[in-house]
CSV table of C-alpha atoms and ligand atoms in Angstrom, one decimal:
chain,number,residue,atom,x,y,z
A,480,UNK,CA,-176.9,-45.2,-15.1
A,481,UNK,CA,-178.7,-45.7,-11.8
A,482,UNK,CA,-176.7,-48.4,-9.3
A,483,UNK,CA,-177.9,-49.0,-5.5
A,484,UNK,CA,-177.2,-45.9,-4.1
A,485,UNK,CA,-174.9,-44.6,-7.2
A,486,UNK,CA,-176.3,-42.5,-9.8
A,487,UNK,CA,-173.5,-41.7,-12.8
A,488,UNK,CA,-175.3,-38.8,-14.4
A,489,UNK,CA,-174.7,-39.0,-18.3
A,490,UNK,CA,-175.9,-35.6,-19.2
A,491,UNK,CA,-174.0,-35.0,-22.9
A,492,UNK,CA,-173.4,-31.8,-21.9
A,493,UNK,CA,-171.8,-33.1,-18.9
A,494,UNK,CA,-170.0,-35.8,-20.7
A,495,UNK,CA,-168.6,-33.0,-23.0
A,496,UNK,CA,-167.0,-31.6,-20.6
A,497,UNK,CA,-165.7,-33.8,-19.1
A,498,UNK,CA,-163.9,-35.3,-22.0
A,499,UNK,CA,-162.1,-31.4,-22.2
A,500,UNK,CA,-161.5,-31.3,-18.8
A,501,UNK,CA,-159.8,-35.1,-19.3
A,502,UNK,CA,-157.2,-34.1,-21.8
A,503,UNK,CA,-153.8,-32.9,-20.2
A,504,UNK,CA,-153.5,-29.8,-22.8
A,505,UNK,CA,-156.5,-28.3,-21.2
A,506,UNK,CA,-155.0,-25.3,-19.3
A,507,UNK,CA,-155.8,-23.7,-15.9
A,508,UNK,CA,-157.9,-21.3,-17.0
A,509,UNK,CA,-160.2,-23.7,-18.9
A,510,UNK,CA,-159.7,-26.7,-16.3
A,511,UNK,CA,-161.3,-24.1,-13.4
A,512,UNK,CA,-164.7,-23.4,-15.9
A,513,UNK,CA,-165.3,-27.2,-16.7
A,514,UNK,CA,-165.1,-28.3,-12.8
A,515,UNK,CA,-167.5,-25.3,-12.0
A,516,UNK,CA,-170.1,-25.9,-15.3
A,517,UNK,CA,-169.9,-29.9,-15.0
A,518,UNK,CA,-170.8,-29.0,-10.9
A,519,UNK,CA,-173.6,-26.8,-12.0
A,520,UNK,CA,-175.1,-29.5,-14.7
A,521,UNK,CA,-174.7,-32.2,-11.5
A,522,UNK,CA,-176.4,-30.5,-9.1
A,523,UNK,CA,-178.9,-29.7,-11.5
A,524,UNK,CA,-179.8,-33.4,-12.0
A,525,UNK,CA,-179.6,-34.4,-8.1
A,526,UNK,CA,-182.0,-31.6,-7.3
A,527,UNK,CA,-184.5,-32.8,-9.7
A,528,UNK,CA,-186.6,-34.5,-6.7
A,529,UNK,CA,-186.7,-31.8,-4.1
A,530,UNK,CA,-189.8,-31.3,-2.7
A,531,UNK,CA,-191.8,-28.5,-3.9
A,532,UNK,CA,-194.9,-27.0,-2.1
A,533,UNK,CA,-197.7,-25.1,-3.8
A,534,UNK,CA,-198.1,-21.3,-3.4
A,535,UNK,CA,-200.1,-18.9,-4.5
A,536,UNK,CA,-198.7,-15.9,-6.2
A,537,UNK,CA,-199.9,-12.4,-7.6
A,538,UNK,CA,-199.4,-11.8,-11.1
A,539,UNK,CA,-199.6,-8.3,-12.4
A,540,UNK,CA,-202.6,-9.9,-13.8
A,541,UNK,CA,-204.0,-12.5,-11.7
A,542,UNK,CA,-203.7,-14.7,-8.9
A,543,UNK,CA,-201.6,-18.0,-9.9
A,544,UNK,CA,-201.1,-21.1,-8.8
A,545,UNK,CA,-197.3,-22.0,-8.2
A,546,UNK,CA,-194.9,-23.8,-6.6
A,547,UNK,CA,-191.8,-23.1,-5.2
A,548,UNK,CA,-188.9,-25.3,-3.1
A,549,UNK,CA,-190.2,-26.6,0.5
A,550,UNK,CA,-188.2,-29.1,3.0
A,551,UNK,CA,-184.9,-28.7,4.2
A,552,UNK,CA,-182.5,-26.2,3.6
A,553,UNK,CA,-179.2,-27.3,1.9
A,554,UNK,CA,-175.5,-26.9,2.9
A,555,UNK,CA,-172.6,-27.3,0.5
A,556,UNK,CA,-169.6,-28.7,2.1
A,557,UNK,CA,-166.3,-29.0,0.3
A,558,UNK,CA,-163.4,-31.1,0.6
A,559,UNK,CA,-160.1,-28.7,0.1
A,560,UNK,CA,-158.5,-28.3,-1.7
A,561,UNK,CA,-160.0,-29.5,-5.1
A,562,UNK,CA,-163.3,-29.5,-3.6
A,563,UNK,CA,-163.4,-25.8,-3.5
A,564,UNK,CA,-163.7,-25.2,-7.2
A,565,UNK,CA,-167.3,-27.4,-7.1
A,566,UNK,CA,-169.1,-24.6,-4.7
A,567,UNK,CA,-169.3,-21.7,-7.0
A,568,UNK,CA,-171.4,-23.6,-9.8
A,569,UNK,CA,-173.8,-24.6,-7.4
A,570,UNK,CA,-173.7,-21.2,-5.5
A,571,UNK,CA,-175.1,-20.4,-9.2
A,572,UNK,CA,-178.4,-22.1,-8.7
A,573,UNK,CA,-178.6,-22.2,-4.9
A,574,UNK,CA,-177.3,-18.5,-3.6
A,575,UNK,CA,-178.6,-19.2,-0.3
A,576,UNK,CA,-177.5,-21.8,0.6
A,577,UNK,CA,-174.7,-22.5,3.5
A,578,UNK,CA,-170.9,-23.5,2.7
A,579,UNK,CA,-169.0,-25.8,5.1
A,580,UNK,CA,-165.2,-27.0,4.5
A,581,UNK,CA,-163.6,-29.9,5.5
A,582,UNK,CA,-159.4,-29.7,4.9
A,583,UNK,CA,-158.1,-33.5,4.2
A,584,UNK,CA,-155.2,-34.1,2.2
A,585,UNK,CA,-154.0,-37.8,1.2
A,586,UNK,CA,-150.6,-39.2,2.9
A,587,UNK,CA,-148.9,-40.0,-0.4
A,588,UNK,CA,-147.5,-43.1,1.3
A,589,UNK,CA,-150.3,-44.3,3.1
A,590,UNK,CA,-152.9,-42.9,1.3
A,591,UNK,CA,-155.1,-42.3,4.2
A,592,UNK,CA,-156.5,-38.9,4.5
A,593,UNK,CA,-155.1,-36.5,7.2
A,594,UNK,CA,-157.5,-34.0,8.4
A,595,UNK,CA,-156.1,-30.1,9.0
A,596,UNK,CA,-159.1,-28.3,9.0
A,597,UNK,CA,-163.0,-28.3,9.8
A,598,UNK,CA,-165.8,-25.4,10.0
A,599,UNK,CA,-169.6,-26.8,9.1
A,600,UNK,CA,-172.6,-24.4,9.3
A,601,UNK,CA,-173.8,-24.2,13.0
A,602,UNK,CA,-177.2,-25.9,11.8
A,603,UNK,CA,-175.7,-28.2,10.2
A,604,UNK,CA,-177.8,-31.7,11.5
A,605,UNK,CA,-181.0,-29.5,9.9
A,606,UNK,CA,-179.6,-29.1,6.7
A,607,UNK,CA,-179.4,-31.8,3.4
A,608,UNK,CA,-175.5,-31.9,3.0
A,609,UNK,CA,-174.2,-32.1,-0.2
A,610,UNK,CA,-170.5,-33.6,0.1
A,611,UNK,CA,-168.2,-32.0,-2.6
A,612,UNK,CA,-165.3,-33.2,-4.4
A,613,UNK,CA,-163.8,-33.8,-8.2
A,614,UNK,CA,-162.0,-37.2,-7.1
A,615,UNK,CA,-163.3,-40.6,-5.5
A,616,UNK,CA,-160.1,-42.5,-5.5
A,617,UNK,CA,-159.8,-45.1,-2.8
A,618,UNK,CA,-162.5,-43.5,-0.8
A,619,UNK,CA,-160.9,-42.5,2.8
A,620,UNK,CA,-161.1,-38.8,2.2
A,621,UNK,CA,-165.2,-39.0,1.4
A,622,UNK,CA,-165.8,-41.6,4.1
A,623,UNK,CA,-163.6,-39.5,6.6
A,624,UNK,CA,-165.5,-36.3,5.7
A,625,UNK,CA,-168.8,-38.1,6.4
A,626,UNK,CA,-167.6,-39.3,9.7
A,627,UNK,CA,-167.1,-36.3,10.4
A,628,UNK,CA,-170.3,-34.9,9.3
A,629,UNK,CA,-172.1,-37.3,11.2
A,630,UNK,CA,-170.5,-36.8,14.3
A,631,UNK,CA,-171.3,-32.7,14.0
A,632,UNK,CA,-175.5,-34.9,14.1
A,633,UNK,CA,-175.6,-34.4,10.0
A,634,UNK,CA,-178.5,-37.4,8.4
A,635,UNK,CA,-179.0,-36.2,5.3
A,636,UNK,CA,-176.2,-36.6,3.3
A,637,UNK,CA,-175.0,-37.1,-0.4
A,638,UNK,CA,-171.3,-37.4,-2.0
A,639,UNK,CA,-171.0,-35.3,-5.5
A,640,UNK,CA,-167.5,-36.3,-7.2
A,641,UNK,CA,-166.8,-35.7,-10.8
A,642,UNK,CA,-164.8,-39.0,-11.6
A,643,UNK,CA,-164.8,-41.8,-9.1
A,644,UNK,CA,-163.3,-45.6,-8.7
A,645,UNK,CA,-165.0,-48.5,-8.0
A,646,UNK,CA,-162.8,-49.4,-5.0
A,647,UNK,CA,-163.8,-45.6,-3.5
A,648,UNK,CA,-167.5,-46.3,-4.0
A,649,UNK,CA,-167.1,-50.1,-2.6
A,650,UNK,CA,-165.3,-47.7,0.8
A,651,UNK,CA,-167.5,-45.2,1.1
A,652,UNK,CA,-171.1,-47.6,0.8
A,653,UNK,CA,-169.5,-50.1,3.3
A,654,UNK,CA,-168.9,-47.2,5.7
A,655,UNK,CA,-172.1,-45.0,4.9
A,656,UNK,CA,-174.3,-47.5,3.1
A,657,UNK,CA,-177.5,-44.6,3.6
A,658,UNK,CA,-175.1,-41.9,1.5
A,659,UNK,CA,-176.4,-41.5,-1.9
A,660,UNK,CA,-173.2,-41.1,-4.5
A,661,UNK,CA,-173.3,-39.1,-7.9
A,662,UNK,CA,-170.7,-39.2,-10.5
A,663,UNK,CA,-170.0,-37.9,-13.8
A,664,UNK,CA,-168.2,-41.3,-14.7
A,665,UNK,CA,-167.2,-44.1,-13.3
A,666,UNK,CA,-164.1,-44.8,-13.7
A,667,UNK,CA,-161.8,-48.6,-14.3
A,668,UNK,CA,-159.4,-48.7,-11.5
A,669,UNK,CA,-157.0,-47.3,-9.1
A,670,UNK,CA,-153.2,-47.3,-9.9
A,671,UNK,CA,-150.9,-48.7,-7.9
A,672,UNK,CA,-149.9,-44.6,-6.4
A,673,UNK,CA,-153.9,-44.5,-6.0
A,674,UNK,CA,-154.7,-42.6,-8.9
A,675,UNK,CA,-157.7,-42.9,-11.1
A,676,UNK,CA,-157.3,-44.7,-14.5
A,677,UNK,CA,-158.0,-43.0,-16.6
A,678,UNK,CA,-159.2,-40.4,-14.5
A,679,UNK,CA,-157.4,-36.9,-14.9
A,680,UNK,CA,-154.7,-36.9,-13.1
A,681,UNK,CA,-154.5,-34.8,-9.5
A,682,UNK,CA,-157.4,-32.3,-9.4
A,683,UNK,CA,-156.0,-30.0,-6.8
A,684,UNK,CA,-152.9,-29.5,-8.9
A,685,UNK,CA,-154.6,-29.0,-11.7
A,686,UNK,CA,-156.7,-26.5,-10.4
A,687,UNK,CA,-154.3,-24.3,-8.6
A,688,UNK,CA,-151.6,-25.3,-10.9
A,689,UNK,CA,-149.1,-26.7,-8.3
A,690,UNK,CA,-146.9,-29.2,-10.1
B,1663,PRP,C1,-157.6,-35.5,-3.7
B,1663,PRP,C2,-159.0,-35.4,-4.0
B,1663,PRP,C3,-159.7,-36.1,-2.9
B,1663,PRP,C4,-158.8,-37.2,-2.6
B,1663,PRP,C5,-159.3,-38.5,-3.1
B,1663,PRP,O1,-157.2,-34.6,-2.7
B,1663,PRP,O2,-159.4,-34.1,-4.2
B,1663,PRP,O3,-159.9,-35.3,-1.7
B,1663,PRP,O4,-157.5,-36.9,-3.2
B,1663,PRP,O5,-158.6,-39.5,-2.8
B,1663,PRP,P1,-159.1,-40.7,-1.8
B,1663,PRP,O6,-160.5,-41.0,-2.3
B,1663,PRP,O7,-158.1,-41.8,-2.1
B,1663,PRP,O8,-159.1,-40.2,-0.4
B,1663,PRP,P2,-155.7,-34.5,-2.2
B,1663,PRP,O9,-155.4,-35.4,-1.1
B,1663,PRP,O10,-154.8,-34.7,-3.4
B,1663,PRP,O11,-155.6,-33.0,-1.7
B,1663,PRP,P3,-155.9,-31.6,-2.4
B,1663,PRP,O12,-157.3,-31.5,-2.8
B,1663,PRP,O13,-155.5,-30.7,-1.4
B,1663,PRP,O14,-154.9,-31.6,-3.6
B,1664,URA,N1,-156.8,-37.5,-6.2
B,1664,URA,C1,-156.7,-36.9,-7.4
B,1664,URA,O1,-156.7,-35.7,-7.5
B,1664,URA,N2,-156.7,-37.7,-8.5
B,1664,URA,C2,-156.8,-39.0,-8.4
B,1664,URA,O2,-156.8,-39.7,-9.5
B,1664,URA,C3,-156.8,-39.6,-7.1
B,1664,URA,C4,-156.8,-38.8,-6.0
C-alpha cells in the first residue's frame, strides 16, 4: 500500500512474521530473529530504487557489462533501545555501511521522548539516513530523532518502523513532511497509555526481556 510519503510493505513473508512476532507466546529468543529478518525483508524493498551505475567487469571469460550501486553512501541510525535489534539485518545486506544511535526513551506520563544519548557518523549530512525503530506510537520519539538529525545538516532521510499508528505518522509528516515512512503495518490506534492497538506490546521489553 503506497500513501503520500508512507509505503506499508506487504511482503507475505514479511507479514508472516510479523504475525509470530505479534503473538505474546513468542519468546525472546524467537522475538530477536523476527525483528532482525522482518528488518532485512524491509530494507530489501526500500532499497529497490537505488541508483545503480554501469561497470565493466572481467569475467574469467570475458569482459561484461554490469552494474553495481552508485550515489550516496548510507547510514543506519537506531533509536535505543528497541531500535538496536533492526541494525544487524540490514548490516546483512549493507556491511559497509555506517551506524549512528540516538538514546530516547518515552516519559510514561507525558509521553514525550527524553533524549540521553547521541553519536551520528562524522559524515553524516553526505549520507542517505535510514531512521530505525520497531514502534511508531504517537510519533515524538521519530520526529525528535529527525530533529536531531537535521540539525547534525542530515537531507536525506527515511523512518523504517515495524508497526506504526496513524496519529505517529500524522506527527512525524506534519514535522518532516519530505521524510519518507515504511511500515510493515499500519496499525488502528493508540491506547489511552500510548500503546499500539493491536500492535505488540513494548518492543524494548520484549527484546531484552525487561518486564
Ligand atoms: C519505544 C519505541 C519507540 C517509542 C515509540 O521506545 O521503541 O522509540 O517507544 O513511541 P512514540 O512514537 O510515542 O515516541 P521506549 O521509549 O519504550 O524506549 P526503549 O526502546 O528504550 O524501550
Ligand atoms: N512503544 C512500544 O514499544 N510499543 C508501543 O506500542 C508503543 C510505544
Amino acid at each position: 500500500m503506497v500513501d503520500t510519503n508512507l509505503t506499508v510493505i506487504d511482503h507475505p513473508l514479511i507479514q508472516h512474521k510479523l504475525a509470530i512476532l505479534r503473538d505474546k507466546n513468542t519468546n525472546v529468543r524467537d522475538f530477536r530473529a523476527l525483528c532482525t529478518e522482518i528488518s532485512m525483508l524491509m530494507a530489501f524493498e526500500a532499497m529497490r530504487n537505488l541508483p545503480l551505475e554501469e561497470v565493466m567487469v572481467e569475467t574469467p571469460l570475458a569482459l561484461a557489462k554490469a552494474r553495481r550501486l552508485a550515489g550516496k553512501k548510507l547510514a543506519l541510525v537506531a533509536i535505543l533501545r528497541a531500535g538496536l535489534i533492526m541494525v544487524d539485518g540490514i548490516l546483512n545486506l549493507v556491511p559497509t555501511a555506517r551506524v549512528g544511535h540516538i538514546g530516547l526513551y518515552r516519559d510514561p506520563k507525558t509521553l514525550k521522548p527524553v533524549q540521553y544519548y547521541s553519536k551520528l557518523p562524522a559524515d553524516i549530512a553526505e549520507r542517505d539516513v535510514f531512521v530505525l525503530d520497531p514502534m511508531l506510537a504517537t510519533g515524538g520519539s521519530a520526529a525528535a530523532a529527525i530533529r536531531l538529525l537535521k540539525e547534525q545538516g542530515a537531507k536525506s532521510i527515511r523512518l523504517l518502523c515495524i508497526i506504526g499508528a496513524p496519529e505517529g505518522k500524522a506527527v512525524v509528516h506534519r514535522e518532516h513532511p519530505e521524510v519518507e515512512i515504511l511500515l510493515a503495518a499500519q496499525d488502528e490506534r493508540l491506547n489511552e497509555h500510548g500503546y499500539i492497538m493491536p500492535g505488540l506490546g513494548d518492543a524494548g521489553d520484549r527484546i531484552y526481556g525487561t518486564r
